[in-house]
Amino acid sequence: MSEPTDKILVLDFGSQYTQLIARRIREEQVYSEIQPYNYPIEKILAFHPKGIVYSGGPSSVYEEGAPVSSRELFDLGIPILGICYGLQLIAMQMGGKVAHSDRREYGPAVIKILKEDKLFSGFEDASEEERRVWMSHGDRVEELPDGFEILARTDNSPVCAVRHREKPIWGLQFHPEVHHTARGKEIIRNFIFSICGCKPSWTMQSFVTQSVAAIKEEVGNAKVIGAVSGGVDSTVMAALVGEAVGNNFYPIFVNNGVLRKNEAEEVVHLYRNQLHLNLIYHDATDRFLDALKGVIDPEEKRKIIGRTFIDVFVHEAEKIEGVEFLAQGTLYPDVIESVSFKGPSATIKSHHNVGGLPEVMPLKLVEPLRELFKDEVRLVGKVLDLPDSILGRHPFPGPGLAIRMLDDVTPEKLETLREADAIVTEEIRKAGWYDKIWQVFPVLLPIKTVGVMGDERTYEQVIVIRAVHSVDGMTADWVRLPYDLMARLSNRIINEVKGVNRVVYDISSKPPSTIEWE
Ligand code: XMP
């Protein structure tokens, strides 16, 4: 095992940027974890943070029910950095005054540094452009508590950066974690390295070493099962668990009949021949398609697929004797206990495909990716030598093609969609667009339109192409694909896919639309 890593705790007061703070710190190779603002002090001490960041938040400090952390944190001697609401809370708790305002200051501002300080080291000769910061607040600190001094101001905010003269407490009215703050990275670096004294030791290589050792210790000689799909998360999870327990790990891959062209074969090949894992493959196409017969409602489709999956998985798992553990590819954003991270998608569509397995299988859980963000999972995959084709794969929903054909699911429609999907993926890859975008896929509409081919009138189906940019699937914008690429997609689909005589392009952003059509 390598050295224990230095850690920074981020207390979440509900800001949309809280995750970003933790990510920025991790990018500097310092481990950082988010906990709710009222995380008990004993737990904070047990975590041994070298520094604590208070996030921003949408509340007003004097508002009833506003999130408040313990004042005792100020006396621990652990450096604290309050950002936006975090600063206002510190100011209020230490005896200062915060003014409530209905007018928000939102957007760029330029700071003027008034006093030399470790937090701004390196800023001595910074140009105006380099001192640009991002503001997003309504309230502001009107009166500083005793013991504090002002480090920087802007034209609008006289109290923009502060520090306590004796205690290791700093505060910023602006957001160093967002890209619009020109040298925000450096401010964060100054805090974690110069002020907190962290060393950069959180690397994906060290994560893999520690995680494999931890799984070995936890699991011993017991058997582990886990559901895999060929997607990034489950494949990285499987590679890690496989590395730790070898043949005692049984990844189970269920073909639910709504996969893409050749997908099942490729996944089986990857797990068996490239990762050399003990894959159990079960083709349950008939069972899924039977259960889906005649079902039109998207949520109903999801539920049926989820339920059937659990039945099939449990049946396969029960054939293996003496299993004690269930491995899952749960990621960090799924485990953070805060409402601010659950975007609207979480409730608008039920996304949990394999959610529910732990409830029906009383096994101990192994979740090696629980601490990681998605981009870190990809980096772990790289350390484990997984092929780029897996690590760069676009997200594919658990209910698969079933939610990309409006109306009921039939083998004929699946065939149409598979052919169209193969063409779309091939052309997008060939044109060099695949790695630049979040997702691209065709959707089959349940209508027919008139066309003409040769001298014949046709009356056939419509394919929609959906291509989106996104960073996390929560918001998205449609991709401005070049016209000639769109033309190729349309020509090939209409010429090569039987039963389709029209191709249209989806130009809706999310919100108000969603990425998938169902
Ligand atoms: P929406 O359509 O909600 O999609 O904008 C956001 C992201 O989630 C994926 N998605 C799903 N993934 N099961 C999944 O595993 C689902 O039921 C599901 N529905 C949508 C979608 O592909 C996009 O990346």
PDB file of C-alpha atoms in Angstrom, residues 419-434 437 439-442 463-467 479-497 500-506:
ATOM      1  CA  GLU A 419     -29.035  -1.083 -38.866  1.00  0.00           C
ATOM      2  CA  ALA A 420     -29.542   2.661 -38.588  1.00  0.00           C
ATOM      3  CA  ASP A 421     -27.506   2.821 -35.378  1.00  0.00           C
ATOM      4  CA  ALA A 422     -24.604   0.929 -36.955  1.00  0.00           C
ATOM      5  CA  ILE A 423     -24.532   3.395 -39.864  1.00  0.00           C
ATOM      6  CA  VAL A 424     -24.728   6.435 -37.599  1.00  0.00           C
ATOM      7  CA  THR A 425     -21.911   5.218 -35.359  1.00  0.00           C
ATOM      8  CA  GLU A 426     -19.720   4.229 -38.300  1.00  0.00           C
ATOM      9  CA  GLU A 427     -20.107   7.544 -40.136  1.00  0.00           C
ATOM     10  CA  ILE A 428     -19.729   9.665 -37.010  1.00  0.00           C
ATOM     11  CA  ARG A 429     -16.540   7.800 -36.121  1.00  0.00           C
ATOM     12  CA  LYS A 430     -15.178   8.054 -39.656  1.00  0.00           C
ATOM     13  CA  ALA A 431     -15.744  11.798 -39.664  1.00  0.00           C
ATOM     14  CA  GLY A 432     -13.838  12.157 -36.373  1.00  0.00           C
ATOM     15  CA  TRP A 433     -16.874  13.353 -34.393  1.00  0.00           C
ATOM     16  CA  TYR A 434     -17.411  10.397 -32.054  1.00  0.00           C
ATOM     17  CA  ILE A 437     -19.630  14.510 -28.501  1.00  0.00           C
ATOM     18  CA  GLN A 439     -23.938  10.830 -27.497  1.00  0.00           C
ATOM     19  CA  VAL A 440     -25.298  10.205 -30.956  1.00  0.00           C
ATOM     20  CA  PHE A 441     -28.028   7.776 -31.898  1.00  0.00           C
ATOM     21  CA  PRO A 442     -31.074   7.224 -34.112  1.00  0.00           C
ATOM     22  CA  ILE A 463     -35.601   7.992 -38.350  1.00  0.00           C
ATOM     23  CA  VAL A 464     -34.547  10.890 -36.148  1.00  0.00           C
ATOM     24  CA  ILE A 465     -30.885  11.507 -35.496  1.00  0.00           C
ATOM     25  CA  ARG A 466     -30.046  12.877 -32.066  1.00  0.00           C
ATOM     26  CA  ALA A 467     -26.505  14.128 -31.356  1.00  0.00           C
ATOM     27  CA  VAL A 479     -24.473  19.197 -32.005  1.00  0.00           C
ATOM     28  CA  ARG A 480     -23.961  21.414 -35.048  1.00  0.00           C
ATOM     29  CA  LEU A 481     -22.845  18.548 -37.290  1.00  0.00           C
ATOM     30  CA  PRO A 482     -21.525  19.560 -40.705  1.00  0.00           C
ATOM     31  CA  TYR A 483     -24.169  19.417 -43.442  1.00  0.00           C
ATOM     32  CA  ASP A 484     -22.177  17.016 -45.609  1.00  0.00           C
ATOM     33  CA  LEU A 485     -21.946  14.562 -42.714  1.00  0.00           C
ATOM     34  CA  MET A 486     -25.708  14.855 -42.163  1.00  0.00           C
ATOM     35  CA  ALA A 487     -26.210  14.281 -45.855  1.00  0.00           C
ATOM     36  CA  ARG A 488     -24.144  11.076 -45.727  1.00  0.00           C
ATOM     37  CA  LEU A 489     -26.094   9.822 -42.717  1.00  0.00           C
ATOM     38  CA  SER A 490     -29.381  10.494 -44.414  1.00  0.00           C
ATOM     39  CA  ASN A 491     -28.352   8.960 -47.760  1.00  0.00           C
ATOM     40  CA  ARG A 492     -26.980   5.820 -46.257  1.00  0.00           C
ATOM     41  CA  ILE A 493     -29.893   5.257 -43.873  1.00  0.00           C
ATOM     42  CA  ILE A 494     -32.508   5.772 -46.579  1.00  0.00           C
ATOM     43  CA  ASN A 495     -30.639   3.593 -49.072  1.00  0.00           C
ATOM     44  CA  GLU A 496     -29.536   0.825 -46.744  1.00  0.00           C
ATOM     45  CA  VAL A 497     -32.154   0.507 -44.035  1.00  0.00           C
ATOM     46  CA  VAL A 500     -37.134   4.001 -43.913  1.00  0.00           C
ATOM     47  CA  ASN A 501     -37.698   6.815 -46.409  1.00  0.00           C
ATOM     48  CA  ARG A 502     -37.043   9.920 -44.315  1.00  0.00           C
ATOM     49  CA  VAL A 503     -34.338  11.111 -41.893  1.00  0.00           C
ATOM     50  CA  VAL A 504     -34.703  14.188 -39.689  1.00  0.00           C
ATOM     51  CA  TYR A 505     -32.361  15.908 -37.240  1.00  0.00           C
ATOM     52  CA  ASP A 506     -33.295  16.774 -33.643  1.00  0.00           C
TER      53      ASP A 506
END
